[in-house]
Tab-separated table of C-alpha atoms in Angstrom:
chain	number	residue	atom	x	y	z
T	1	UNK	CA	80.290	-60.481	-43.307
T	2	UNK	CA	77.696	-58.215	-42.004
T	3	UNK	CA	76.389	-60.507	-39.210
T	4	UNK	CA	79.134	-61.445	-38.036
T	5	UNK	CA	80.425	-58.052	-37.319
T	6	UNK	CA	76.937	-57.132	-35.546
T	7	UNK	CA	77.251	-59.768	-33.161
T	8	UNK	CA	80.859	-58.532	-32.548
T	9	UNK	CA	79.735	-55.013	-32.345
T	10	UNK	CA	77.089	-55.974	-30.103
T	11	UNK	CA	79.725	-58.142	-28.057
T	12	UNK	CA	82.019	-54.943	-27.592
T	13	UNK	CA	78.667	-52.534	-26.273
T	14	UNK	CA	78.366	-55.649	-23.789
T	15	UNK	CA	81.562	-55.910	-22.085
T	16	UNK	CA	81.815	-51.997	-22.222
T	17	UNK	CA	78.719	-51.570	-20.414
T	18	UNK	CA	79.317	-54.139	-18.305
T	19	UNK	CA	82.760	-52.486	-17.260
T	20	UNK	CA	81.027	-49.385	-16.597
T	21	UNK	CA	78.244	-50.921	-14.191
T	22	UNK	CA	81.553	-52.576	-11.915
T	23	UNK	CA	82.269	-48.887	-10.762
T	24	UNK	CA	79.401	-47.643	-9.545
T	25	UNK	CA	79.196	-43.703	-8.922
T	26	UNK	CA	79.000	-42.569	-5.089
T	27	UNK	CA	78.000	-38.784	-4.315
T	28	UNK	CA	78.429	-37.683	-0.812
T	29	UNK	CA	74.914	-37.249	-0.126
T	30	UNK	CA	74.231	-41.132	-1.654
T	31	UNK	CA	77.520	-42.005	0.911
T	32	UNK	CA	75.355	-39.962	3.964
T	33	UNK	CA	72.403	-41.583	2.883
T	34	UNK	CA	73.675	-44.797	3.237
T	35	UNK	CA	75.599	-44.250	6.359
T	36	UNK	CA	72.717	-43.589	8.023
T	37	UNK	CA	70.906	-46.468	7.218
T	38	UNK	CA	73.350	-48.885	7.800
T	39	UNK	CA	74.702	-47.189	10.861
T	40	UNK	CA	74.764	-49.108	13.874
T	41	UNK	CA	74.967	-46.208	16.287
T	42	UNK	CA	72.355	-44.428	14.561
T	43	UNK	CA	70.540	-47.517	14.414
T	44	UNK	CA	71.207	-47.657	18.345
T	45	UNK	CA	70.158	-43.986	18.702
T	46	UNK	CA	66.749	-45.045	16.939
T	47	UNK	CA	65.842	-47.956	19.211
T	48	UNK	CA	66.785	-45.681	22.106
T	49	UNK	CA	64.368	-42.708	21.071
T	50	UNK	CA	61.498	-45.305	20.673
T	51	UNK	CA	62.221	-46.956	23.961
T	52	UNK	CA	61.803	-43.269	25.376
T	53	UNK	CA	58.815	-43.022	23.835
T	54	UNK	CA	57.026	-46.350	25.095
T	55	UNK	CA	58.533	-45.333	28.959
T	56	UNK	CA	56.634	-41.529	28.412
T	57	UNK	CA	53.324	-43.836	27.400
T	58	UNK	CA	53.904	-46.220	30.116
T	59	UNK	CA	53.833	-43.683	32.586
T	60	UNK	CA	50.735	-42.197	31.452
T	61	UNK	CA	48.796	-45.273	31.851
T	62	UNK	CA	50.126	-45.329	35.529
T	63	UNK	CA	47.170	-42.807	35.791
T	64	UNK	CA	44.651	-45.535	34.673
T	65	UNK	CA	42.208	-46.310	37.822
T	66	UNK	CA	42.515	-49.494	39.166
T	67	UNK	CA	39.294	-51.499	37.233
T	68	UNK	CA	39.021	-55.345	38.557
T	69	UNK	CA	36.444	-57.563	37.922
T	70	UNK	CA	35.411	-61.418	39.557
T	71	UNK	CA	32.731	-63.746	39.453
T	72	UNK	CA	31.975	-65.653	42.369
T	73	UNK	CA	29.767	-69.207	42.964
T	74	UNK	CA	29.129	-70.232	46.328
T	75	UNK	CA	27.395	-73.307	47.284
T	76	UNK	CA	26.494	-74.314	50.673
T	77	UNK	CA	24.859	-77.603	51.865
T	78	UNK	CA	22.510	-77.339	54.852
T	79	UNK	CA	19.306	-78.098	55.375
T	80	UNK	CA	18.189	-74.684	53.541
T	81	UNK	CA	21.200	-75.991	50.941
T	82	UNK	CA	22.023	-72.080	49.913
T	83	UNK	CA	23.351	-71.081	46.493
T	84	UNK	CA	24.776	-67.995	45.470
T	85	UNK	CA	26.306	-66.633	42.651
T	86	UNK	CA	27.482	-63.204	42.374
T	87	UNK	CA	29.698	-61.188	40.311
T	88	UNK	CA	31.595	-57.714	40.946
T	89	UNK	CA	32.821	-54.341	39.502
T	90	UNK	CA	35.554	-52.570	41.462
T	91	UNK	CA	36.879	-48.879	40.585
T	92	UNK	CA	39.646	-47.410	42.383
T	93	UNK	CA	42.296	-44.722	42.293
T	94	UNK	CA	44.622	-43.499	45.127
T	95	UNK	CA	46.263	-40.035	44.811
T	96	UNK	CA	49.369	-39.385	47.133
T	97	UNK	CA	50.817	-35.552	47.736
T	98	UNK	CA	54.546	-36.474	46.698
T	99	UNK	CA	52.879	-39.103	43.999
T	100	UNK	CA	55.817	-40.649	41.721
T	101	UNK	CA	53.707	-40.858	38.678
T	102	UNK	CA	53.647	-36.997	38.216
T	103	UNK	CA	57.330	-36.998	38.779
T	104	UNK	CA	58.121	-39.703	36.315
T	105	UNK	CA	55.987	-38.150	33.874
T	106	UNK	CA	58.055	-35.113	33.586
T	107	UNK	CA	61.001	-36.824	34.181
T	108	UNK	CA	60.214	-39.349	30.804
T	109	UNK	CA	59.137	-36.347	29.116
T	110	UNK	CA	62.458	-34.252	30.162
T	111	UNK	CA	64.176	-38.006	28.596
T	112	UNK	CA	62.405	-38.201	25.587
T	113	UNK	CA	63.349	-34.685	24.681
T	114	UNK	CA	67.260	-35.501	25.715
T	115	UNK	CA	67.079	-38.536	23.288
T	116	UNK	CA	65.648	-36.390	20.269
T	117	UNK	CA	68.615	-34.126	21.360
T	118	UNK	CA	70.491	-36.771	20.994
T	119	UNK	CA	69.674	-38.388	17.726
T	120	UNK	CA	70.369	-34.998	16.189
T	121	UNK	CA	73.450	-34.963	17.574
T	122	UNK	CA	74.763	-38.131	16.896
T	123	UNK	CA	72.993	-37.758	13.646
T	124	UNK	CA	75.117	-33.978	12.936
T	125	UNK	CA	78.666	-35.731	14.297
T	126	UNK	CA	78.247	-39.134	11.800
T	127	UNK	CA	77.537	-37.106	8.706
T	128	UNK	CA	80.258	-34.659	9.627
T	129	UNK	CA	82.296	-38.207	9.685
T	130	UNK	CA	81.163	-39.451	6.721
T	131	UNK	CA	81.851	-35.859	5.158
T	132	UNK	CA	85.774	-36.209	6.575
T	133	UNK	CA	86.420	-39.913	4.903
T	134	UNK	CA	84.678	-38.693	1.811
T	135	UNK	CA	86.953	-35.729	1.347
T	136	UNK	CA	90.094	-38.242	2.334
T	137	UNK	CA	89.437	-40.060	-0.981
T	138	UNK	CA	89.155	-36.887	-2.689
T	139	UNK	CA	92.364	-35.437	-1.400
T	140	UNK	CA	94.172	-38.886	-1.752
T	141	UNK	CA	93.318	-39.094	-5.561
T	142	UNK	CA	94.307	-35.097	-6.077
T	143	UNK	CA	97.726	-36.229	-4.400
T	144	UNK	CA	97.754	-39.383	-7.246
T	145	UNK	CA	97.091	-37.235	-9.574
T	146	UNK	CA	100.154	-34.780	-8.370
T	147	UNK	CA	102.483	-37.587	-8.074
T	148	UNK	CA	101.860	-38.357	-11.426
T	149	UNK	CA	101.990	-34.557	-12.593
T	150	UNK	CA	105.446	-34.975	-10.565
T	151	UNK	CA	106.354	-38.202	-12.812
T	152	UNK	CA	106.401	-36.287	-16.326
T	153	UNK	CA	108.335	-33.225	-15.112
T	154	UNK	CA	110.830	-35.820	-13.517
T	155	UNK	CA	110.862	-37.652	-17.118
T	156	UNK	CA	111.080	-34.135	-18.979
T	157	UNK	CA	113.823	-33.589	-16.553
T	158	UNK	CA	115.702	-36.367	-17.614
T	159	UNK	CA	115.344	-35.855	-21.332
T	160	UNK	CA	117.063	-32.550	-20.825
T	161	UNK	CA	119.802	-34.571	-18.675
T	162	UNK	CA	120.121	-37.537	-21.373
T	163	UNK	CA	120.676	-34.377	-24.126
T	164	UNK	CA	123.411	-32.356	-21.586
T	165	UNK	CA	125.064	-35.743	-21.101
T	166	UNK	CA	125.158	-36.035	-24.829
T	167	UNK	CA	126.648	-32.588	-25.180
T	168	UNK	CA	129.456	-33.296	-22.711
T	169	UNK	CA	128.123	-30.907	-20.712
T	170	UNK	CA	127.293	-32.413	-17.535
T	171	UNK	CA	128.813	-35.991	-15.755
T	172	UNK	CA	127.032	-39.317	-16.148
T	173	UNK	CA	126.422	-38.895	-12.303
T	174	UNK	CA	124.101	-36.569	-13.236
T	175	UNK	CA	122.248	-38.568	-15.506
T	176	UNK	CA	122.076	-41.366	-12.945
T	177	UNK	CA	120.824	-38.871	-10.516
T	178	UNK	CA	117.996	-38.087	-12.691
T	179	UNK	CA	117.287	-42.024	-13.724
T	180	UNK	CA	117.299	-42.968	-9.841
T	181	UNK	CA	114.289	-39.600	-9.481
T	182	UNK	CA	112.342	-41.453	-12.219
T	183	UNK	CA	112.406	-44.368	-10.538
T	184	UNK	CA	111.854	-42.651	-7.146
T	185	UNK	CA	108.766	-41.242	-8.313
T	186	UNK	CA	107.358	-44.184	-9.870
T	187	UNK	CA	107.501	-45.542	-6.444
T	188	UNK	CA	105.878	-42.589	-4.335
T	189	UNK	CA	102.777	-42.904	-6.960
T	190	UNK	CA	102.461	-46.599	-6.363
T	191	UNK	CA	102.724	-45.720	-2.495
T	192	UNK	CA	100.156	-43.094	-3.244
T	193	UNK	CA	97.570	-45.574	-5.015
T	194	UNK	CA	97.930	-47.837	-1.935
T	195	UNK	CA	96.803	-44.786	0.569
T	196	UNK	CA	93.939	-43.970	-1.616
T	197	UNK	CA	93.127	-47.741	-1.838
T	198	UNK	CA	93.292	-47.590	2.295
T	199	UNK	CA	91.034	-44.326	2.518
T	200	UNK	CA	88.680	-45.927	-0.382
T	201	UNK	CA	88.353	-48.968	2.073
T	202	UNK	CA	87.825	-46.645	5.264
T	203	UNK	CA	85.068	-44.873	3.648
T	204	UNK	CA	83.425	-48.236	2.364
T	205	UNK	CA	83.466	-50.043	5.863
T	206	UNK	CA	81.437	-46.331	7.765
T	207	UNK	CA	78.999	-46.534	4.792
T	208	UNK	CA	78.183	-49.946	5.596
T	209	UNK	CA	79.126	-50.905	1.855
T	210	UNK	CA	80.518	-54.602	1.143
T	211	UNK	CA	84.889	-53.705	0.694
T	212	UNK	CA	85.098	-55.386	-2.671
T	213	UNK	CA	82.568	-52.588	-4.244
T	214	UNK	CA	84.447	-50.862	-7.079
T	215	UNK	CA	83.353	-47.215	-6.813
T	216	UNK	CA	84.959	-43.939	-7.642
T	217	UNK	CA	83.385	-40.354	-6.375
T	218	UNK	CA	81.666	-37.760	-7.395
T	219	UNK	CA	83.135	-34.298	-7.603
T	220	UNK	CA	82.466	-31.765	-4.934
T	221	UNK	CA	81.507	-28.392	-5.991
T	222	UNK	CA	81.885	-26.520	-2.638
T	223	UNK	CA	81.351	-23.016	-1.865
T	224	UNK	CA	82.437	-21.481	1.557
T	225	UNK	CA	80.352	-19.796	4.579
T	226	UNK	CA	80.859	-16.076	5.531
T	227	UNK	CA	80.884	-16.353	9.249
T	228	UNK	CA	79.629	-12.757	10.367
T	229	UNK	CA	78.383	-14.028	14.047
T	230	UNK	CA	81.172	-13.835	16.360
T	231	UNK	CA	79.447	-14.713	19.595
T	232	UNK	CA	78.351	-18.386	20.178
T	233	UNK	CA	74.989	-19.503	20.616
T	234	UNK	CA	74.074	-22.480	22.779
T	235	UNK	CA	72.928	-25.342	20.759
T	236	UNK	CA	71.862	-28.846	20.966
T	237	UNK	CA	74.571	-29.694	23.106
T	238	UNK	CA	73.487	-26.884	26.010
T	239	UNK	CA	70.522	-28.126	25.546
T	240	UNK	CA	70.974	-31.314	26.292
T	241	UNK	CA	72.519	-30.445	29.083
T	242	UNK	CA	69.622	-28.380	30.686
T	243	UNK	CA	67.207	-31.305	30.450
T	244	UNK	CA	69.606	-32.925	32.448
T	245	UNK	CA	69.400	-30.379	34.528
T	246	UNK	CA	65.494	-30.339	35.474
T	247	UNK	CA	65.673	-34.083	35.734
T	248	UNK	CA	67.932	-33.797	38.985
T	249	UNK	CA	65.889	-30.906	39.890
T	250	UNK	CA	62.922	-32.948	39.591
T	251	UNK	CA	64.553	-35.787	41.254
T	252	UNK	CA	65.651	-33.200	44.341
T	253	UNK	CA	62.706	-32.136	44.732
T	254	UNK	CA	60.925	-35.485	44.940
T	255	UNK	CA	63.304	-36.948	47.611
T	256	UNK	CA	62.667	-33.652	49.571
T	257	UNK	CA	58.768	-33.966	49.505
T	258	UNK	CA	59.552	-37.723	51.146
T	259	UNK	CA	60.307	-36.021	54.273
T	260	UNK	CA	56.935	-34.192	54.881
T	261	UNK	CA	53.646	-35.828	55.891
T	262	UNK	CA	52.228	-37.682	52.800
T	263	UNK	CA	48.376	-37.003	52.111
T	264	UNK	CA	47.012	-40.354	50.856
T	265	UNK	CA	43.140	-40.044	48.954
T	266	UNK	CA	41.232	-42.395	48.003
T	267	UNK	CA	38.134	-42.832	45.709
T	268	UNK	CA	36.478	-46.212	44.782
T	269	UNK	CA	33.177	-47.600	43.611
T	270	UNK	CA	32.003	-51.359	43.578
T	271	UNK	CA	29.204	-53.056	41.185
T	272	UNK	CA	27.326	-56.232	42.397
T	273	UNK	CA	24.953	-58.080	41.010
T	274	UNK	CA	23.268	-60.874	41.931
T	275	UNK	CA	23.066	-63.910	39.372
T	276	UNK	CA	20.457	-65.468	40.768
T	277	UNK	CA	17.491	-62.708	41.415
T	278	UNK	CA	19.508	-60.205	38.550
T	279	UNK	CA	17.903	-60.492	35.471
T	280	UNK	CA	18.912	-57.449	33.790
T	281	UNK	CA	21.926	-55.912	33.229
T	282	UNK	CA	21.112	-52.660	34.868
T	283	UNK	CA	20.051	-54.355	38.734
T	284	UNK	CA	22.928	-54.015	40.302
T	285	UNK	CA	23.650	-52.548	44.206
T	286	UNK	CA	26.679	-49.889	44.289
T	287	UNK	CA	28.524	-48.717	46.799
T	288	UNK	CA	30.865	-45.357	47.110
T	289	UNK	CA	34.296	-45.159	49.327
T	290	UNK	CA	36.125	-42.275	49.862
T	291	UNK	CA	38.760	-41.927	52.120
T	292	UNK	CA	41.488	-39.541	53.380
T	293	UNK	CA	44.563	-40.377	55.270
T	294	UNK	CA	47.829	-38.536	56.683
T	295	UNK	CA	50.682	-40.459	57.523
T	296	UNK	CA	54.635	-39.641	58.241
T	297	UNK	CA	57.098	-41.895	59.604
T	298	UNK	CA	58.736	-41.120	62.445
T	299	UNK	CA	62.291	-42.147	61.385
T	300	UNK	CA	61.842	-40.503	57.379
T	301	UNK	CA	63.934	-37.164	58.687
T	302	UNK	CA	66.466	-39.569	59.296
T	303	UNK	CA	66.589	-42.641	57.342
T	304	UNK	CA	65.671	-40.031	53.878
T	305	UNK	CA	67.730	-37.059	54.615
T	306	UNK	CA	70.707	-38.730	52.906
T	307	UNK	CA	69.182	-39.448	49.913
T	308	UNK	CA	67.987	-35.965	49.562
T	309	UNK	CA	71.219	-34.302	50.297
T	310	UNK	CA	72.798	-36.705	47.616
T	311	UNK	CA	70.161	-35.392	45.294
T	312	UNK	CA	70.648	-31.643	45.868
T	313	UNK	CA	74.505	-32.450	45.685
T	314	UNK	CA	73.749	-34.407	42.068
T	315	UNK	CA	71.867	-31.066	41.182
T	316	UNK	CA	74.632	-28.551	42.141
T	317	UNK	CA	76.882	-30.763	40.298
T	318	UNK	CA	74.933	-30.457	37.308
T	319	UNK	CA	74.500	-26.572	37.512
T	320	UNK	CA	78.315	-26.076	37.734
T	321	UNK	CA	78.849	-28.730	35.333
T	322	UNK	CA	76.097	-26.571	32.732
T	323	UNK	CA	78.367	-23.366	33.585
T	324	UNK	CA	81.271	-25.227	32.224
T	325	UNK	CA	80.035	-26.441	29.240
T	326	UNK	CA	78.828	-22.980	28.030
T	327	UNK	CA	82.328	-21.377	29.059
T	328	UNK	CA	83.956	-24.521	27.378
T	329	UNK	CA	81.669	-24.926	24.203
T	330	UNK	CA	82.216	-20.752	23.735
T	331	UNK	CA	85.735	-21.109	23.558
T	332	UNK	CA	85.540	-23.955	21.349
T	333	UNK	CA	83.729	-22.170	18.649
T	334	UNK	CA	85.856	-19.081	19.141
T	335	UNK	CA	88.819	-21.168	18.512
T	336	UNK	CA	87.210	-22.846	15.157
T	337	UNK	CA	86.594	-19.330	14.113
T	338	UNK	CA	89.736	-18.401	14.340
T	339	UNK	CA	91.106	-21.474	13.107
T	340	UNK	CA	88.818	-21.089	10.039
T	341	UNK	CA	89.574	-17.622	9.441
T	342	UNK	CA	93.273	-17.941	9.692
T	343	UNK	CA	92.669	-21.341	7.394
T	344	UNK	CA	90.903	-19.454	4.708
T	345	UNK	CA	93.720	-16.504	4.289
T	346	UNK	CA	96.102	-19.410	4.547
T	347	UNK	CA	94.956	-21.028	1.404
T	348	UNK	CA	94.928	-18.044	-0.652
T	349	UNK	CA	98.439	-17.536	0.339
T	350	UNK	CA	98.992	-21.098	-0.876
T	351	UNK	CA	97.668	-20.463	-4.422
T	352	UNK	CA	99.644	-18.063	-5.001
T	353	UNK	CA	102.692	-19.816	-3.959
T	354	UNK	CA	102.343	-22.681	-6.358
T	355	UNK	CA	102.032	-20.029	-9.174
T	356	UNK	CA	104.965	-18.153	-8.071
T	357	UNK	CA	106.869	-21.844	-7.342
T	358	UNK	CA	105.389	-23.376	-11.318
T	359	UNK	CA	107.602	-19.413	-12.498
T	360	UNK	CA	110.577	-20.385	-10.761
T	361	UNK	CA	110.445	-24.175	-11.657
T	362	UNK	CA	110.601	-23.176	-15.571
T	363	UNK	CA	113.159	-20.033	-15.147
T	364	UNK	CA	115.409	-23.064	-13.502
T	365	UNK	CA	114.613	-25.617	-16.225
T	366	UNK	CA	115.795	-22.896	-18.667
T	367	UNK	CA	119.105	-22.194	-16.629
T	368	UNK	CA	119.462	-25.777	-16.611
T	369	UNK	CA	119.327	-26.220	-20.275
T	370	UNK	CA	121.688	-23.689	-20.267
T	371	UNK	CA	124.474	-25.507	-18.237
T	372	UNK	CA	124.246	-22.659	-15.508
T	373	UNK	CA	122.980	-24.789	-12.689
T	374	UNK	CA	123.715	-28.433	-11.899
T	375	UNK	CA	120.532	-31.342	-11.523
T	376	UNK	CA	120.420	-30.743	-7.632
T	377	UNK	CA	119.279	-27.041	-8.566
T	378	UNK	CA	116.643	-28.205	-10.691
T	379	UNK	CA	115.517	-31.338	-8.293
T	380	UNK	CA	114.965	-28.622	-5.499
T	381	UNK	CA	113.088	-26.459	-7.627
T	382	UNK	CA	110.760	-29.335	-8.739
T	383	UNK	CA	110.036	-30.533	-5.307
T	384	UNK	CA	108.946	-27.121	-4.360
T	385	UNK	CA	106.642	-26.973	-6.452
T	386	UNK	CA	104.913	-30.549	-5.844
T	387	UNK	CA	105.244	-29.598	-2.223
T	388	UNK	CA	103.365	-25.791	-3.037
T	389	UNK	CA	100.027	-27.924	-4.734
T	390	UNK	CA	100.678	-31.021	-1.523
T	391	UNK	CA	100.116	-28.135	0.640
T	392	UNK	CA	97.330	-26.052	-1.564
T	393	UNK	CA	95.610	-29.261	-1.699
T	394	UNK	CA	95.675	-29.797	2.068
T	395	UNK	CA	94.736	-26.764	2.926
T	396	UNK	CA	91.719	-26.378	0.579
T	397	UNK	CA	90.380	-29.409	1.467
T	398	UNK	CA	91.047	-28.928	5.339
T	399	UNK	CA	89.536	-25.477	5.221
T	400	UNK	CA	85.966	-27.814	3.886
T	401	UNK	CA	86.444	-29.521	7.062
T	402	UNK	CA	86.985	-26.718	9.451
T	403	UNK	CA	83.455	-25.021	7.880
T	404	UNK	CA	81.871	-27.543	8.251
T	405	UNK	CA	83.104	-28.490	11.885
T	406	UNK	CA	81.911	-24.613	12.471
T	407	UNK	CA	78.525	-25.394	11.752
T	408	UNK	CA	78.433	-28.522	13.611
T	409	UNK	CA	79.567	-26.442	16.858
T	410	UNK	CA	77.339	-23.083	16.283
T	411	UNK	CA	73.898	-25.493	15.005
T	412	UNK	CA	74.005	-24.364	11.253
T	413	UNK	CA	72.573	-26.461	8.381
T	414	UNK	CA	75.904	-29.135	7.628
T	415	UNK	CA	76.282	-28.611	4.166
T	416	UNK	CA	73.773	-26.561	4.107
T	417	UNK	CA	70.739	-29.011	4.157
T	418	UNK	CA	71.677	-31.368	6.873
């Protein structure tokens, strides 16, 4: 007998832990942590940023001299039937007064340091993202868990109907009344169960997970920021912005120096050596050029001058468009602020009201009992109540979103680490 109940005991651990490895665990930073990775726009941002990068570096090699090399074998046949062979070293560089290569060097750099911006941003907005569908499963099984709170008051309630109906002291409308709110409830939690299965879906697909995982969340311990900075501060996004900014400066700037003379140097220095008297590495005949040269065509001040008033134009834009965002991005915070502030007394406001809502429900329920009020009196009374936690619920876990939309706006830590 004892073996055979071992293997059955050992069967039962089996399947158990089997059923527990099917749901696996997700905490929010595991779900941001695998967002990002699997994140094709962050993926996008990436390849971006090292594109940047490799333009920056081509540019700098731009600055390389010119270095070509050639070997040369000529043979002549005459009556002195000449042979030569020969082979050459050439090192140049030209230097121009409006040269592009200084101008796309800043410009690249001024990019690269937009894309970084970038990244961060994009980075900041998907996590706040991933932060908003996580907290959408939370609230959606709070609201499950409500409807089912719901479900054995509505059942109480009809207990006390089935034993007033017994009594004589109500009508068997009543009693239907109360079946049909069993029912009705039943209903709104299987309703309920298919929006969290929706939200559990949404969350899946931004992760990047496969949609048949079986998962349930981690609880969120969450504490609250004490704004005490009222003024905004410009952040990334400003930022951004002014490196936009000094790239159409730049680019003004260059178009304007195409319609003054352009100063053209130029430094070079040729090897030769001789293959056929050259025995050593170090016989070789060099020559130096150096030349400087001035040049301006006639037409630039009028073929160019377009181009550079389209430039200063794109520049002006781009101040005015700077002074904007700062007015606009300003307001925006103050407006989150406000919002968060106004949330936040809001939601202590709302936990009182389901206390003072659960007092009233059971002063009701005892009136009921006592054949002073009829079922509608109690239904009302019941459905404040759910509403009073629907609406604590929605505003607690809003108020997690507005903070955290706060910090996204006025650069602080999302979450405090991110």
């Amino acid at each position: 007998m004892g073996n055979p109940m071992k293997k059955v005991y050992v069967l039962i651990l089996f399947v158990l832990s089997s059923i527990s490895l099917t749901a696996e665990t997700l905490t929010l930073d595991k779900c941001i942590e695998l967002g990002l990775k699997n994140s094709f726009t962050i993926f996008d941002q990436e390849i971006k940023l090292k594109k940047s990068k490799q333009s920056l570096l081509s540019t700098y090699y731009d600055f390389i001299p010119n270095i070509s090399s050639n070997v040369k074998y000529n043979e002549m046949h005459n009556s002195l039937d000449n042979i030569s062979k020969t082979a050459e070293l050439s090192i140049s560089e030209y230097i121009y007064s409006n040269d592009s290569r200084y101008f796309n060097i800043r410009r690249n750099t001024s990019a690269l340091k937009q894309n970084r911006i970038n990244y961060q941003l994009k980075k900041r907005q998907f996590i706040i993202q991933v932060l908003n569908y996580y907290l959408n499963v939370l609230q959606e099984q709070k609201l499950v868990e409500i409807k089912k709170k719901n479900l054995a008051l509505s059942e109480k309630q009809l207990a006390m109907t089935e034993l007033l109906y017994n009594l004589n002291k109500i009508a068997k409308l009543d009693l239907d009344r109360a079946k049909l709110d069993v029912s009705t409830t039943k209903l709104g939690i299987l309703m309920q169960k298919k929006k969290l299965e929706s939200t559990k879906l949404d969350l899946l697909q931004l992760i990047g997970l496969d949609l048949h995982t079986e998962y349930t969340l981690d609880t969120l311990t969450y504490r609250f920021t004490e704004y005490k900075k009222t003024q905004y501060t410009p952040g990334l996004s400003i930022t951004f912005e002014k490196e936009q900014l000094f790239q159409d400066k730049l680019n003004y700037w260059q178009r304007k120096l195409e319609l003054y003379p352009t100063l053209a140097l130029s430094i070079s220095k040729r090897f030769t050596w001789d293959l056929e008297e050259t025995k050593y590495f170090s016989d070789y005949d060099d020559t130096w050029n150096f030349s400087a040269e001035v040049s301006y065509p006639i037409l630039s001040l009028f073929t160019r001058n377009p181009e550079v008033k389209n430039a200063k134009y794109q520049y002006i834009s781009q101040q005015r468009n700077l002074e904007n965002l700062l007015s606009s991005e300003n307001i925006k915070f103050q407006k989150a602020l406000l919002d968060y502030q106004n949330s936040k007394e809001q939601l202590a406001l709302l936990k009182e009201q389901v206390k003072l809502e659960k007092m009233h429900l059971e002063f009701i329920e005892q009136k009921y009992k006592l054949g002073m009020i009829d079922i509608i009196k109690l239904e009302e009374a019941r459905n404040k109540y759910i509403d009073a936690q629907y609406n604590e619920i929605d505003g607690y876990y809003k108020l997690i979103k507005l903070n955290e939309e706060l910090n996204l706006i006025s650069d602080e830590k999302i979450l405090g680490k991110y």
